[in-house]
Amino acid sequence: MISTRSFAKQLLGFALATAFAGSSYAADPLKIGLVLPMSGPFAAYGKQIEHGVKLYLATNGDTIAGRKIELVLKDDSPGTAGDVSKRLAQELVIKDKVDILAGFGLTPSAFAVAPVATEAKKPMVVMNAATSAITTKSPYIVRTSMTLPQNSAPIATWAARSGIKNVFVLIADYGPGYDAGGQFRKTFTAAGGKVVDEVRVPVNNPDYGPFLQRIKDAKPDAVFLFLPPGAGTVAFMKGFAERGLAQSGIKLISTGDLTDEDILDALGDSALGLVTSFHYSADHKSPENQAYVVAYAKAYPKDRPNFMSVGGYDGMRLIADVLKKTGGSADAEKFVAAAKGMKWVSPRGPVMIDPATRDVVQTIYIRKVERVDGKLQNVEFDKIADVKDPGKE
Ligand code: PHB
């Protein structure tokens, strides 16, 4: 004869066992398809984001909510050809049967994959691509990097307050460039400044000579620029110095993409004194960042951690925290519901996923390039807390 109590216990056990048998995800590995440029002009983006994702797993363990994380990496270089990114994402969903799509170094890649995520009902975690509108292209996108308007408004305010009156805008001819230039113009002119001219340059390998001459002739107080960091940025800075623009007193202002730690050493002393606004600096003073920088240096001694690596690290953290909340389910609706409003302390500082936009709300810092212990660093000297993406307001 069994007691009512132990019978109830047996029933509960049976119910639980049935529930687990019914959920096919309980012990399956969880596959994340990473779409990243691993070669070509933006290979550093893929390298940095992959580093961040792997560092998170190495530091925190690669089994989350009972599911072992498997990464499947596809190289969508150059990262600016949407059709390539889209085909690879489709392959990841159909052939590799991934549960989550993630990565996305450049905007064209994220725009092209958004409809794949919607159709396949897969969560899509954007770890770098930063055109504001990206998160509006699929309800299943969550972004862990930034937006260009979010970083461009604070530097426009800083410039207006610092006595800069006339600015020449130079932007890469695609989404993030338009976002950066548009927001800079809006905030700077509202603060009484004037944009005297604007040029749009090709995303890949432009010859900056004619543009630099035009800027020199216009004699602005400063140039505001957005270029996707890489060899092009280094070439621009070299031309800026060689053609005497710096010497003639024209200042350079930018979002921190310009002084990204991955290219900062290549920019060399020409970067000294540059003031930029950004959400991440490897020099950020916090215990979380100190631990991150040390762990990164140990794992990848040849590289420096930058904002893209943190976008990958935080993207992997978001996935882990969501899976813990959903009990291991990567169902797109459940994933996004769990991600909305999520908060944590990133190496960059405190962050939150905006429930309205699925973008990061974060602190934007104003920094200056200085040599610290022999190394070029973006040294933070001012900040604005809880900045939302103004691109969606
Ligand atoms: C982008 O293509 O969205 C992009 C690329 C590089 C950046 C920021 C945004 O630094």
mmCIF file of N, CA and C and ligand atoms in Angstrom, residues 42 45 79-80 104-109 128-131 134 143 146 148 174-176 203 226-229 255-258 260 278 307-308, ligand 1:
data_model
loop_
_atom_site.group_PDB
_atom_site.id
_atom_site.type_symbol
_atom_site.label_atom_id
_atom_site.label_comp_id
_atom_site.label_asym_id
_atom_site.label_seq_id
_atom_site.Cartn_x
_atom_site.Cartn_y
_atom_site.Cartn_z
ATOM 1 N N PHE A 42 38.309 43.122 -44.413
ATOM 2 C CA PHE A 42 37.717 43.241 -43.073
ATOM 3 C C PHE A 42 37.891 41.964 -42.248
ATOM 4 N N TYR A 45 37.637 41.940 -38.468
ATOM 5 C CA TYR A 45 36.325 41.952 -37.808
ATOM 6 C C TYR A 45 35.965 40.525 -37.367
ATOM 7 N N GLY A 79 32.377 40.654 -46.628
ATOM 8 C CA GLY A 79 31.492 41.165 -45.569
ATOM 9 C C GLY A 79 30.579 42.271 -46.054
ATOM 10 N N THR A 80 30.811 42.710 -47.296
ATOM 11 C CA THR A 80 29.990 43.787 -47.859
ATOM 12 C C THR A 80 29.109 43.277 -49.003
ATOM 13 N N PHE A 104 28.062 38.848 -37.939
ATOM 14 C CA PHE A 104 27.728 39.998 -38.790
ATOM 15 C C PHE A 104 28.646 41.194 -38.540
ATOM 16 N N GLY A 105 29.716 41.194 -39.320
ATOM 17 C CA GLY A 105 30.716 42.243 -39.183
ATOM 18 C C GLY A 105 30.259 43.563 -39.758
ATOM 19 N N LEU A 106 29.676 43.509 -40.959
ATOM 20 C CA LEU A 106 29.305 44.754 -41.642
ATOM 21 C C LEU A 106 27.810 44.786 -41.955
ATOM 22 N N THR A 107 27.304 45.987 -42.100
ATOM 23 C CA THR A 107 25.879 46.216 -42.320
ATOM 24 C C THR A 107 25.271 45.420 -43.478
ATOM 25 N N PRO A 108 25.892 45.376 -44.676
ATOM 26 C CA PRO A 108 25.237 44.661 -45.773
ATOM 27 C C PRO A 108 24.975 43.189 -45.439
ATOM 28 N N SER A 109 25.852 42.601 -44.640
ATOM 29 C CA SER A 109 25.710 41.211 -44.226
ATOM 30 C C SER A 109 24.478 41.042 -43.334
ATOM 31 N N ASN A 128 28.295 43.109 -34.438
ATOM 32 C CA ASN A 128 28.972 44.357 -34.793
ATOM 33 C C ASN A 128 28.141 45.292 -35.665
ATOM 34 N N ALA A 129 27.686 44.813 -36.837
ATOM 35 C CA ALA A 129 27.027 45.693 -37.825
ATOM 36 C C ALA A 129 26.147 46.727 -37.133
ATOM 37 N N ALA A 130 26.318 48.025 -37.478
ATOM 38 C CA ALA A 130 25.827 49.074 -36.588
ATOM 39 C C ALA A 130 24.948 50.138 -37.234
ATOM 40 N N THR A 131 24.398 49.871 -38.430
ATOM 41 C CA THR A 131 23.404 50.792 -38.970
ATOM 42 C C THR A 131 22.146 50.685 -38.111
ATOM 43 N N ILE A 134 19.010 48.145 -38.702
ATOM 44 C CA ILE A 134 19.166 46.680 -38.778
ATOM 45 C C ILE A 134 18.155 45.929 -37.900
ATOM 46 N N ARG A 143 20.797 43.010 -30.871
ATOM 47 C CA ARG A 143 22.148 43.489 -31.196
ATOM 48 C C ARG A 143 22.943 43.761 -29.924
ATOM 49 N N MET A 146 26.362 48.313 -30.993
ATOM 50 C CA MET A 146 26.062 49.747 -30.838
ATOM 51 C C MET A 146 25.329 50.172 -32.092
ATOM 52 N N LEU A 148 25.553 53.626 -34.961
ATOM 53 C CA LEU A 148 26.345 54.820 -35.280
ATOM 54 C C LEU A 148 25.714 56.106 -34.750
ATOM 55 N N TYR A 174 27.770 54.094 -47.339
ATOM 56 C CA TYR A 174 26.792 53.034 -47.034
ATOM 57 C C TYR A 174 26.173 53.314 -45.664
ATOM 58 N N GLY A 175 25.264 52.442 -45.244
ATOM 59 C CA GLY A 175 24.432 52.669 -44.062
ATOM 60 C C GLY A 175 25.093 53.343 -42.858
ATOM 61 N N PRO A 176 26.168 52.753 -42.315
ATOM 62 C CA PRO A 176 26.748 53.348 -41.108
ATOM 63 C C PRO A 176 27.276 54.762 -41.355
ATOM 64 N N VAL A 203 33.390 52.318 -49.851
ATOM 65 C CA VAL A 203 33.689 51.557 -48.636
ATOM 66 C C VAL A 203 35.064 50.884 -48.727
ATOM 67 N N PHE A 226 33.378 59.025 -40.646
ATOM 68 C CA PHE A 226 33.163 57.613 -40.337
ATOM 69 C C PHE A 226 33.678 56.781 -41.499
ATOM 70 N N LEU A 227 34.634 55.920 -41.183
ATOM 71 C CA LEU A 227 35.122 54.914 -42.128
ATOM 72 C C LEU A 227 35.133 53.590 -41.377
ATOM 73 N N PRO A 228 34.740 52.478 -42.022
ATOM 74 C CA PRO A 228 34.868 51.202 -41.313
ATOM 75 C C PRO A 228 36.359 50.922 -41.093
ATOM 76 N N PRO A 229 36.782 50.671 -39.847
ATOM 77 C CA PRO A 229 38.209 50.576 -39.569
ATOM 78 C C PRO A 229 38.910 49.503 -40.392
ATOM 79 N N THR A 255 33.712 58.994 -34.308
ATOM 80 C CA THR A 255 33.371 57.946 -33.361
ATOM 81 C C THR A 255 34.643 57.111 -33.169
ATOM 82 N N GLY A 256 34.661 56.290 -32.143
ATOM 83 C CA GLY A 256 35.857 55.515 -31.818
ATOM 84 C C GLY A 256 36.223 54.455 -32.837
ATOM 85 N N ASP A 257 35.417 54.302 -33.883
ATOM 86 C CA ASP A 257 35.792 53.368 -34.964
ATOM 87 C C ASP A 257 37.157 53.767 -35.531
ATOM 88 N N LEU A 258 37.432 55.092 -35.511
ATOM 89 C CA LEU A 258 38.680 55.604 -36.083
ATOM 90 C C LEU A 258 39.910 55.142 -35.299
ATOM 91 N N ASP A 260 40.064 52.460 -33.201
ATOM 92 C CA ASP A 260 39.883 51.058 -32.812
ATOM 93 C C ASP A 260 41.235 50.442 -32.425
ATOM 94 N N PHE A 278 32.854 56.739 -27.846
ATOM 95 C CA PHE A 278 32.659 55.305 -28.093
ATOM 96 C C PHE A 278 32.172 54.589 -26.844
ATOM 97 N N PHE A 307 36.392 46.856 -29.622
ATOM 98 C CA PHE A 307 34.934 46.852 -29.457
ATOM 99 C C PHE A 307 34.266 45.675 -30.162
ATOM 100 N N MET A 308 34.862 45.210 -31.245
ATOM 101 C CA MET A 308 34.247 44.079 -31.949
ATOM 102 C C MET A 308 34.368 42.803 -31.116
HETATM 103 C C1 PHB B 1 29.056 48.296 -40.322
HETATM 104 O O1 PHB B 1 29.275 47.963 -41.497
HETATM 105 O O2 PHB B 1 27.907 48.267 -39.841
HETATM 106 C C2 PHB B 1 30.179 48.751 -39.462
HETATM 107 C C3 PHB B 1 31.478 48.414 -39.791
HETATM 108 C C4 PHB B 1 32.527 48.861 -38.994
HETATM 109 C C5 PHB B 1 32.256 49.623 -37.877
HETATM 110 C C6 PHB B 1 30.960 49.952 -37.539
HETATM 111 C C7 PHB B 1 29.921 49.517 -38.339
HETATM 112 O O3 PHB B 1 33.262 50.067 -37.111
#
